Structures are given as structure tokens and as C-alpha cells.
XYZ file of C-alpha atoms in Angstrom:
578
model
C -19.188 44.419 0.917
C -19.910 41.842 -1.875
C -20.388 38.161 -1.397
C -17.082 37.500 -3.072
C -15.339 39.859 -0.675
C -16.845 38.222 2.345
C -15.736 34.834 1.034
C -12.231 36.072 0.586
C -12.063 37.299 4.193
C -13.113 33.842 5.464
C -10.007 32.142 6.992
C -8.671 29.232 4.891
C -10.892 30.088 1.932
C -9.559 32.377 -0.798
C -10.391 33.338 -4.375
C -8.238 33.106 -7.365
C -9.931 36.116 -8.997
C -10.513 39.629 -7.494
C -13.904 40.592 -6.087
C -16.576 41.560 -8.627
C -17.743 45.137 -8.620
C -20.975 45.966 -6.814
C -22.828 46.793 -9.924
C -22.416 43.279 -11.319
C -25.270 41.140 -10.170
C -24.814 37.456 -9.259
C -26.961 36.510 -12.295
C -24.651 38.431 -14.674
C -21.362 36.931 -13.234
C -20.362 33.568 -14.807
C -20.470 30.694 -12.472
C -17.139 29.572 -11.170
C -16.740 25.995 -9.826
C -15.773 25.604 -6.199
C -12.426 24.345 -7.056
C -11.528 27.721 -8.611
C -13.554 29.918 -6.358
C -11.871 28.630 -3.193
C -8.306 28.412 -4.383
C -5.910 29.393 -1.576
C -4.600 33.025 -1.826
C -2.113 32.703 1.107
C -0.019 30.053 2.733
C -2.379 30.265 5.678
C -5.151 29.047 3.455
C -3.132 26.090 2.111
C -4.339 23.004 4.006
C -2.361 19.820 4.836
C 1.146 21.221 3.871
C 2.398 22.576 7.200
C 6.019 21.187 6.851
C 6.528 22.817 3.440
C 5.089 26.131 4.541
C 7.385 26.197 7.591
C 10.437 25.338 5.412
C 9.598 28.118 2.919
C 8.862 30.599 5.732
C 12.308 29.980 7.375
C 14.100 30.214 4.001
C 12.451 33.538 3.195
C 12.985 34.989 6.708
C 16.678 34.056 6.632
C 17.238 35.005 3.023
C 18.175 31.442 1.983
C 15.905 31.336 -1.051
C 16.778 28.714 -3.637
C 16.908 29.472 -7.339
C 14.695 26.525 -8.345
C 11.939 24.674 -6.617
C 10.320 21.348 -7.596
C 6.846 20.728 -6.327
C 5.613 17.112 -6.657
C 2.525 15.230 -5.380
C -0.771 13.719 -6.573
C -3.272 15.693 -8.377
C -5.203 18.403 -6.544
C -2.965 18.849 -3.464
C -1.913 22.388 -4.411
C 1.221 22.256 -6.570
C 0.326 25.035 -8.976
C -1.404 27.122 -6.273
C 1.756 26.851 -4.124
C 3.922 27.933 -7.094
C 1.804 31.028 -7.455
C 1.887 31.725 -3.704
C 5.697 31.532 -3.788
C 5.697 33.952 -6.666
C 3.533 36.407 -4.658
C 5.674 35.881 -1.497
C 8.870 36.748 -3.406
C 7.513 39.802 -5.165
C 5.166 41.276 -2.504
C 6.028 44.897 -1.622
C 3.301 45.334 1.036
C 0.427 47.779 1.176
C 2.793 50.695 1.601
C 5.008 49.593 -1.249
C 8.108 49.249 1.026
C 7.936 45.552 1.973
C 10.242 42.740 1.154
C 9.844 38.887 0.514
C 7.454 37.458 3.068
C 5.696 34.167 3.757
C 2.519 36.309 4.343
C 1.977 38.252 1.123
C -0.479 41.139 1.605
C -2.691 40.314 -1.343
C -3.416 44.041 -1.897
C -0.330 45.367 -3.485
C -0.052 45.527 -7.277
C 2.279 42.581 -7.693
C 0.106 40.338 -5.413
C -3.047 41.343 -7.317
C -1.463 41.026 -10.777
C -0.060 37.525 -9.933
C -3.344 36.304 -8.534
C -5.056 37.453 -11.773
C -2.421 35.943 -13.969
C -1.417 39.250 -15.697
C 2.040 40.075 -14.127
C 4.571 40.509 -16.914
C 7.403 39.134 -14.899
C 5.631 35.913 -13.773
C 5.388 33.504 -16.743
C 3.290 30.263 -16.315
C 3.977 27.641 -18.998
C 2.212 24.368 -19.438
C 4.823 21.803 -20.377
C 2.199 19.361 -21.625
C 1.651 21.682 -24.673
C 5.057 23.231 -24.791
C 7.365 20.279 -24.811
C 10.202 21.125 -27.200
C 13.508 22.775 -27.317
C 12.181 25.869 -29.007
C 9.831 26.572 -26.096
C 12.784 26.300 -23.626
C 14.928 28.418 -25.897
C 12.494 31.281 -25.489
C 12.915 31.045 -21.701
C 16.723 30.880 -22.017
C 16.764 33.998 -24.153
C 14.456 35.911 -21.769
C 16.242 35.144 -18.528
C 19.123 37.447 -19.631
C 16.963 40.574 -19.163
C 16.062 41.896 -15.757
C 12.525 41.985 -14.383
C 10.383 44.837 -15.654
C 8.599 45.803 -12.434
C 8.976 42.928 -9.948
C 11.761 41.953 -7.617
C 12.242 38.548 -9.329
C 11.396 37.194 -12.757
C 9.658 33.922 -12.093
C 8.991 31.005 -14.472
C 6.290 28.511 -13.412
C 6.403 25.303 -15.518
C 3.564 22.964 -14.832
C 3.728 19.206 -15.571
C 7.480 19.717 -16.161
C 8.007 15.903 -16.662
C 6.373 16.323 -20.118
C 9.372 18.189 -21.535
C 11.454 16.171 -24.026
C 14.918 14.932 -23.181
C 16.486 17.608 -25.497
C 14.417 20.347 -23.841
C 15.689 19.275 -20.426
C 19.217 19.221 -21.625
C 18.888 22.753 -23.085
C 17.602 23.944 -19.698
C 20.296 22.446 -17.600
C 22.935 25.084 -17.772
C 20.567 28.023 -17.187
C 18.872 26.044 -14.383
C 22.231 25.488 -12.570
C 23.480 29.071 -12.822
C 20.527 31.411 -13.496
C 20.864 35.158 -13.056
C 20.220 36.453 -9.505
C 16.844 37.987 -10.550
C 15.375 34.707 -11.905
C 13.530 31.933 -10.038
C 12.194 28.648 -11.467
C 9.160 26.822 -10.003
C 8.420 23.353 -11.423
C 5.305 21.311 -10.711
C 4.816 17.647 -11.615
C 2.775 14.642 -10.657
C 5.339 12.152 -11.991
C 8.671 13.080 -10.427
C 10.189 9.731 -11.492
C 10.121 11.027 -15.104
C 12.159 14.068 -14.279
C 15.901 13.581 -15.100
C 18.108 13.287 -12.085
C 20.265 16.093 -13.495
C 17.337 18.449 -13.120
C 16.354 17.095 -9.634
C 19.894 17.744 -8.388
C 19.522 21.439 -9.340
C 16.277 21.991 -7.558
C 14.979 22.189 -4.004
C 12.343 19.526 -3.839
C 9.038 19.694 -1.889
C 6.799 16.640 -1.722
C 3.218 17.816 -1.136
C 1.328 15.243 0.910
C -2.132 13.944 0.407
C -4.554 16.027 2.539
C -5.959 13.972 5.505
C -9.712 13.108 5.262
C -10.552 14.928 8.475
C -8.987 18.219 7.141
C -10.968 17.809 3.921
C -14.177 17.228 5.866
C -13.616 20.509 7.877
C -12.630 22.401 4.731
C -15.744 21.251 2.880
C -18.013 21.987 5.844
C -16.837 25.612 5.884
C -17.370 25.958 2.127
C -20.910 24.458 2.476
C -21.780 27.074 5.186
C -20.505 29.923 2.983
C -22.431 28.594 -0.011
C -25.436 28.243 2.276
C -25.859 24.540 1.397
C -27.280 21.951 3.833
C -25.121 18.869 3.862
C -25.330 15.785 6.068
C -22.136 14.762 7.949
C -21.958 11.235 6.426
C -22.214 12.753 2.958
C -19.295 15.046 3.720
C -17.314 12.036 4.982
C -18.065 10.071 1.809
C -16.995 13.003 -0.460
C -13.758 13.444 1.594
C -12.947 9.699 1.373
C -13.739 9.605 -2.406
C -11.333 12.599 -2.934
C -8.367 10.443 -1.837
C -6.480 13.341 -0.398
C -7.097 15.790 -3.238
C -8.810 19.047 -2.366
C -9.652 19.776 -6.018
C -11.157 16.372 -6.559
C -13.245 16.776 -3.372
C -14.466 20.177 -4.285
C -15.473 18.910 -7.772
C -17.429 16.093 -6.066
C -19.001 18.606 -3.663
C -20.015 20.781 -6.645
C -21.547 17.772 -8.328
C -23.410 16.772 -5.120
C -24.895 20.195 -4.661
C -26.115 20.217 -8.231
C -27.396 16.578 -7.868
C -29.377 17.482 -4.739
C -30.646 20.870 -5.860
C -28.776 22.727 -3.132
C -29.242 20.109 -0.450
C -26.776 17.218 -0.065
C -28.153 13.995 1.371
C -26.121 10.887 2.204
C -28.190 8.537 0.088
C -27.915 10.942 -2.885
C -24.059 11.014 -2.564
C -23.926 7.299 -2.223
C -25.951 6.859 -5.377
C -23.871 9.534 -7.169
C -20.626 7.729 -6.214
C -21.986 4.217 -6.742
C -21.063 3.245 -3.204
C -22.537 0.521 -0.908
C -23.638 1.517 2.534
C -21.589 0.281 5.468
C -24.439 -1.868 6.777
C -24.666 -3.733 3.488
C -20.872 -4.396 3.441
C -20.911 -5.653 7.046
C -23.828 -7.977 6.265
C -22.130 -9.302 3.123
C -18.840 -9.954 5.108
C -20.825 -11.808 7.747
C -22.315 -14.049 5.068
C -18.965 -14.723 3.603
C -17.275 -15.643 6.909
C -20.199 -17.965 7.744
C -19.725 -19.809 4.423
C -23.117 -18.883 3.023
C -22.649 -18.909 -0.723
C -26.349 -18.548 -1.592
C -26.803 -15.544 0.731
C -23.662 -13.893 -0.471
C -24.732 -14.128 -4.180
C -28.130 -12.885 -3.298
C -26.582 -9.824 -1.584
C -24.420 -9.235 -4.607
C -27.455 -9.448 -6.973
C -29.350 -6.921 -4.815
C -26.316 -4.560 -4.815
C -26.175 -4.834 -8.630
C -29.905 -4.059 -8.951
C -29.295 -0.872 -6.859
C -26.502 0.147 -9.251
C -23.605 -0.495 -6.938
C -20.449 -1.202 -8.852
C -18.694 -4.492 -8.052
C -15.402 -2.681 -7.640
C -17.068 -0.392 -4.987
C -18.380 -3.481 -3.237
C -14.930 -5.159 -3.026
C -13.419 -1.898 -1.891
C -15.888 -1.716 0.874
C -14.976 -5.245 1.974
C -11.329 -4.374 1.908
C -11.976 -1.280 4.114
C -13.799 -3.493 6.658
C -10.972 -6.011 6.725
C -8.408 -3.167 7.112
C -10.361 -1.536 9.868
C -10.620 -4.892 11.685
C -6.819 -5.460 11.357
C -6.060 -2.019 12.785
C -8.431 -2.666 15.627
C -6.873 -6.046 16.322
C -3.394 -4.444 16.298
C -4.500 -1.884 18.936
C -4.500 1.038 16.681
C -8.222 1.651 16.617
C -10.519 2.126 13.727
C -11.055 5.113 11.446
C -11.206 8.268 13.588
C -13.900 9.645 11.251
C -16.067 6.518 11.573
C -19.100 6.323 13.904
C -18.906 4.643 17.309
C -21.079 1.873 15.858
C -18.612 1.239 13.031
C -15.620 1.303 15.363
C -17.328 -1.248 17.651
C -18.063 -3.454 14.726
C -14.378 -3.376 13.542
C -13.216 -4.276 17.027
C -15.645 -7.186 17.172
C -14.613 -8.468 13.876
C -10.945 -8.150 14.698
C -11.410 -10.069 17.827
C -13.249 -12.874 16.219
C -10.695 -13.394 13.405
C -7.107 -14.580 13.593
C -4.256 -12.782 11.946
C -3.953 -15.593 9.267
C -7.620 -15.228 8.345
C -7.393 -11.447 8.048
C -4.319 -11.713 5.885
C -5.953 -14.365 3.720
C -9.103 -12.277 3.295
C -6.986 -9.241 2.327
C -5.007 -11.081 -0.249
C -8.076 -12.689 -1.827
C -9.881 -9.324 -1.973
C -6.818 -7.690 -3.425
C -6.558 -10.367 -6.167
C -10.273 -10.238 -6.709
C -10.151 -6.500 -7.331
C -7.627 -6.984 -9.984
C -9.643 -9.778 -11.545
C -12.872 -7.621 -11.621
C -11.002 -4.749 -13.220
C -9.753 -7.000 -16.018
C -12.820 -9.247 -16.574
C -15.117 -8.712 -19.581
C -18.118 -8.955 -17.255
C -17.262 -7.373 -13.793
C -20.457 -8.698 -12.208
C -19.544 -12.294 -13.013
C -15.962 -11.813 -11.830
C -17.241 -10.313 -8.499
C -19.486 -13.428 -8.057
C -16.527 -15.677 -8.467
C -14.533 -13.672 -6.085
C -17.212 -14.006 -3.418
C -17.378 -17.757 -3.941
C -13.685 -17.991 -3.515
C -13.967 -16.033 -0.210
C -16.837 -18.388 0.902
C -14.762 -21.493 0.357
C -11.664 -19.879 1.889
C -13.613 -19.251 5.076
C -13.892 -23.000 5.533
C -10.219 -23.585 5.226
C -8.421 -24.438 8.500
C -5.769 -22.138 9.845
C -2.374 -23.399 8.432
C -0.608 -23.159 11.866
C -3.415 -25.091 13.540
C -3.430 -27.663 10.831
C 0.311 -28.250 11.201
C -0.002 -28.519 14.967
C -2.811 -31.060 14.539
C -0.765 -33.137 12.060
C 2.092 -33.128 14.641
C -0.270 -34.193 17.399
C -0.384 -30.847 19.177
C -3.632 -29.506 18.016
C -7.356 -30.164 18.909
C -8.067 -33.875 19.435
C -4.425 -34.358 20.486
C -4.335 -31.929 23.392
C -7.083 -33.718 25.332
C -5.868 -37.205 24.560
C -4.077 -38.942 27.398
C -0.342 -38.930 26.922
C 1.250 -42.318 26.304
C 2.774 -43.816 29.410
C 6.547 -44.410 29.164
C 7.584 -48.045 29.466
C 9.763 -47.421 32.451
C 6.936 -45.682 34.269
C 4.358 -48.423 33.340
C 6.715 -51.076 34.673
C 7.449 -49.188 37.869
C 3.831 -48.248 38.597
C 2.698 -51.746 39.973
C 5.918 -52.098 42.032
C 5.404 -48.642 43.538
C 1.874 -49.512 44.430
C 3.034 -52.763 46.179
C 5.764 -50.982 48.057
C 3.520 -48.147 49.180
C 2.992 -47.992 53.019
C -0.171 -49.694 54.262
C -1.438 -46.528 55.926
C -1.392 -44.581 52.577
C -4.974 -43.966 51.374
C -6.053 -46.224 48.552
C -7.347 -43.394 46.559
C -3.938 -41.686 46.411
C -1.339 -44.179 45.271
C 2.273 -43.186 45.263
C 3.382 -41.617 41.891
C 6.838 -42.386 40.563
C 9.051 -39.410 39.593
C 8.664 -38.319 35.980
C 11.401 -39.748 33.791
C 13.976 -37.278 32.530
C 13.541 -36.573 28.775
C 16.173 -38.330 26.640
C 18.208 -36.271 24.276
C 17.269 -36.994 20.617
C 19.602 -39.344 18.820
C 21.756 -38.140 16.005
C 20.465 -39.647 12.758
C 22.715 -42.216 11.160
C 22.728 -40.790 7.604
C 22.316 -37.543 5.704
C 18.879 -38.521 4.219
C 17.716 -39.457 7.688
C 19.016 -36.161 9.068
C 16.996 -34.183 6.489
C 13.893 -36.179 7.325
C 14.513 -35.541 11.034
C 14.834 -31.766 10.388
C 11.616 -31.777 8.333
C 9.818 -33.625 11.141
C 10.834 -30.826 13.568
C 9.018 -28.230 11.534
C 12.052 -26.846 9.706
C 10.552 -27.316 6.220
C 12.457 -24.501 4.425
C 15.779 -25.864 5.778
C 14.914 -29.367 4.735
C 14.075 -28.166 1.223
C 17.521 -26.444 1.017
C 19.350 -29.561 2.145
C 17.263 -31.777 -0.182
C 17.649 -29.659 -3.323
C 20.600 -27.257 -3.075
C 23.532 -29.281 -1.681
C 25.403 -32.542 -2.422
C 26.879 -34.599 0.341
C 30.658 -35.037 0.449
C 31.065 -36.712 3.871
C 28.823 -37.331 6.903
C 29.487 -38.463 10.478
C 27.894 -37.898 13.819
C 28.288 -34.190 14.589
C 29.983 -33.201 11.421
C 29.411 -33.151 7.659
C 30.829 -31.538 4.516
C 28.528 -30.330 1.827
C 29.019 -29.019 -1.747
C 26.726 -26.090 -2.721
C 24.850 -26.840 -5.872
C 23.083 -23.450 -5.835
C 23.975 -20.127 -4.282
C 23.649 -20.159 -0.496
C 23.724 -17.410 1.991
C 27.019 -16.422 3.675
C 25.746 -17.557 7.031
C 24.245 -20.886 5.801
C 26.873 -23.169 7.543
C 26.755 -21.186 10.787
C 22.875 -21.074 10.911
C 22.716 -24.822 10.127
C 25.155 -25.644 12.926
C 23.038 -23.665 15.415
C 19.804 -25.378 14.265
C 21.348 -28.886 14.524
C 22.712 -28.121 17.966
C 19.319 -27.011 19.096
C 17.495 -29.994 17.637
C 19.952 -32.739 18.624
C 21.513 -31.397 21.760
C 24.998 -31.992 20.494
C 27.615 -29.652 18.808
C 27.871 -29.886 15.003
C 30.548 -28.806 12.534
C 29.245 -28.050 8.967
C 31.741 -27.085 6.204
C 31.040 -26.096 2.666
C 33.600 -27.460 0.145
C 34.151 -27.828 -3.635
C 34.962 -31.121 -5.352
C 33.380 -34.478 -5.841
C 30.020 -34.886 -4.132
C 26.887 -36.954 -4.318
C 23.934 -35.679 -6.249
C 21.305 -33.863 -4.233
C 18.757 -35.931 -2.481
C 16.094 -34.611 -4.877
C 18.212 -35.685 -7.890
C 18.710 -39.091 -6.233
C 15.026 -39.570 -5.754
C 14.379 -38.647 -9.317
C 17.004 -41.092 -10.566
C 15.455 -43.848 -8.364
C 12.016 -43.053 -9.865
C 13.371 -43.276 -13.373
C 14.997 -46.687 -12.586
C 11.724 -47.856 -11.117
C 9.845 -46.702 -14.258
C 12.213 -48.519 -16.502
C 11.913 -51.668 -14.499
C 8.106 -51.469 -14.563
C 7.996 -50.942 -18.328
C 10.249 -53.999 -18.776
C 7.762 -56.215 -16.882
C 6.058 -58.614 -19.352
C 2.544 -57.994 -17.997
C 2.981 -54.172 -18.228
C 4.462 -54.494 -21.787
C 1.498 -56.595 -22.822
C -0.970 -53.999 -21.513
C 0.775 -51.248 -23.300
C 0.879 -53.251 -26.394
C -2.921 -54.019 -26.222
C -3.728 -50.290 -25.391
C -1.227 -48.162 -27.553
C -2.632 -44.854 -26.095
C -2.033 -45.846 -22.411
C 0.927 -44.238 -20.592
C 2.588 -44.762 -17.251
C 1.602 -41.551 -15.502
C 3.468 -41.788 -12.186
C 5.640 -44.047 -10.139
C 5.303 -44.076 -6.339
C 8.227 -45.544 -4.524
C 7.530 -47.470 -1.326
C 9.389 -46.601 1.796
C 12.015 -49.242 2.463
C 10.648 -49.599 5.942
C 7.259 -50.596 4.604
C 8.087 -52.454 1.382
């Protein structure tokens, strides 16, 4: 048995070309890259697409075979390979020549071998990227009228079908909707959004998924064993992650890594080949950023640049760390392919950071990744991103800052609560009226006063300020900018919408006011005469104040002496403090 035959028998690993004769030596055979050598030759060898295989298998078993299939997905997940497998499954006649359509083509009958070698006369494969026009489609339309020469079905495989012109699609529509019974169409595309909906509605669509990294690792490990290549587990993991769900991309990287290492694949060699930063360096850099060490962070960046690590790869590594920490904090655990040390580090980081910090880090890194990709000098842009992260690490948590401003955060929690006036007046009296036998160290305590219900503000402006003070900033902005007051009284008010409001605005506002004031409210939205919005009134008041200031003799004299001087801003004093 030849080497190629033994590889073909390996489960999950097939060849796209037949085995070479024994008399051909390995040196005489042209080298085929791994992505071609280990192309799947049966549905059992197609990894990561179990749902599609099950659907096709049931359709073939029950005879419910569509006349047109559309296969879509990212590059390298097996669209064209699946189309060829479907062609083999529909035309297989079995080793004895008596078989019918099957989800497990034999691979040894003449139709199977001819389709695998790309020489079957009834299976036409067309590249729509180079055959885009109406004339190319017209040839197909003319040919479908004739029956298959030797196969059960005449099959047309059109790769990158989204590249066809609009006129070509239109010419194909009628034939695609009602093709002869002996014709099947198989379309493959990476950009399904560019395929007209009229074509999509005439096809049975299959979305091929990205292949999970753990399946790619196992697939690449088996190939390395067959190729007799020594490869370290971490190197396999790096290649699988860099493949981003594409088997073809991963096999190309594996081919490159084998050539790079001279038949032995080391982790450091793969890291250098891909321009990646090691996980320890990423964790060290993230620790410096979170501690606010700007100098140390820049020094780490300079060292990474000296080692040839791309700034984009460095930022992607930081994003992976933040993402892993977020998953660990949410209780979903880290990357199942990561080591126990990396998972423990992710859990520790997730436990030490709050959700707002993790979200802020993610957003800053995402924005920084875009900045680095657009900057003339990526290294300078990466340095600025790191400095931005360093200073963001010192910012207080917004929720904690609001609580502190409202007297509920640190420094306010441990402060003694102010004593109510009633309680302060009652305390000496209670101490005097206490029984003489009561211990001096335990004076009688008065009952706590019942909290008073908040008073209803006297005016609309006061109500808006009251709502804002209760932490309802968004609602306060709506009332200040988007409505005009028609009428106001305790427990009821009429407002005129100045901008589009939601259908439940009045109902939601009534519920909030009832919760905040403890009294029922009635809010109605009406058309007609209304006061300007509070924001407009404030602006008009500012303009009046500006005009009054400019009319002041002293100000006019200053502006006359200094022609270039301008009145930049006017700050209105609160009437309570004027």
C-alpha cells in the first residue's frame, strides 16, 4: 500500500486526488500542500458541519432532494468541498454499480472517482469570479436541456456565485426555478448578502459554520502524526486560533510552520512566525496598565516591538485577556483550550475588576485597535492607546462616584447620620425621665421617627430638579428639553411634546412620580399654547443677562479699550444664593 493510500484510509482525512502508482517515487511526485492533500472525500471527513450533514442525509434517504443548494460561510470551512461531496452522493452507483443516491458515497465507483478527479463530463464546476456575464450563464441554460451523458444527475457547481452580474442572475432565474428533473445546481459564496433575494428564494440554503478551535486542534494533530512531524501542543493551539475557524487557513499555517521549523514545529517558532506575544507578556502588560504604571507599560511595548511583535497582535492579546476575565466573572469559565494557569489568571483578574472596569477596558481596546489600524505609525498609536488605558485605570467607577456625590459612598457611609431635631430635643427629656435603677451606661433610646413623605414640589422647574436629584437624570433631561408646560398643580400637569416621545411616556412618568413623591399623579399630553422648554427658558435668560452685561458702562469701556476681547460665557446665579 502506498503512503497516499494509507492516508486516504485514515478516518477524517481524505485526498482530493487518487493514490499515486507504486512505481512513482515520492521524489518524482509533485508536492501537494496539506490543504489539498487532506481535502475531505466523504461527509464523515467533513469536520464541524454536523447539522448540515444530518439534513442532507435525511433529504437523500427520503428522496426529498432540492433542485438547487446554496452553501455560504467564511473562507476555508468547506463550501466547495461540500458541493463536490453532494455531487458524488447524488451520482454514486456503489462498488457493484447498482447503488442509488447515498450520504456515504463509496469513493471507488467510476462516478465517484471521476468527480473527485474533476473529470466527470456531467459535473461542471464554474468559477463565477472569472465567468460573470450573461454569455456564461447562457451556455448553462442551453446545456441543461440535454440529459446527463453517464451520470444520474447533471450537476452545475458555481463557486463565488455572488460575483455574477445582475443581468446574469436575471437570465438564470427561470431555469433555476424550474430546471429539468435531471439537473441540480450547487452554489457557493462567502458573501451571501450580495446574492439577489430572488435567487435565495429558489435555493435550499446551508450556512456552514466556523470550525471550533478544539476540532481544528485535533484535526491538525492527526495530520501531523501522519506527516511524521513533531509539534508542540501550544503551537497547535496557536495555529488553530490563528485559523479563525477555517480549516484551509489552518492547514496553510501548519504547512508554513513545518517548513519554518524544518520538520519540527516549536511554540516559539510559531509565535515568531505569526508575530504573536506570549501570554505571560500580555498578562504582565495588563498588570502594569491596571496599576497605572505608564513608564513600565511603555517599556514593555518597546521590548515587544524590539522582538518583532506587531502592535495589533499586542492589543488583540489584551482583548483576549479582558474577554477571558469577563467570561470567568460571569461564571462561564475561561477558554477550554487554555491551560489551568491561564484559567486561574482569568478568574483572578475577573474577581479583582468590576463590570464597569471590564467594559471600559474592552471599549478602549476596541477603539485603540481601530486607531492602530488607521495610524501612519502603528507603534506610536499603540503607545497612545496604552497611555489612555493607564489614565483610565485611575478613573473612579461612575456608580461609586454618583453614590459618593449623593452622600452614599465611601466617606459618607461611615459618617454619623445627622440626628433629627425631634429626636435631639427628646433625648435629654428621655434621659431625665428614665427610671433611677436603669444603668447609666444604657440610657433609654427614643423610638425612631417615622420617615416623612417627600413634599410635592411647588413648580414645574422645581419638580424637574427634584427628579434629577433622585437620580433620574434621563427623565430630567426629557422634561427639561423635550416638553413645554401647559399647566401645573400638585398631583397633575399638562405638557405639550416639543419632540417625539414614546407612546408610554405619560404612563411611565406618572409611575415614577408616584414612586418618588408618594402621591398619585395625572400627566396628560396636549397640543396648543405652552411655555417654552426649560432649556429654552434658561437660554433666553442667559441671553438677557448677556445683553444687560454688555450694556454696563464699565464693560462697554473695557470692550472699547480692548477690541479683540469677547464675553465668552455668562453664569447665572441661583436665585437662592444671589
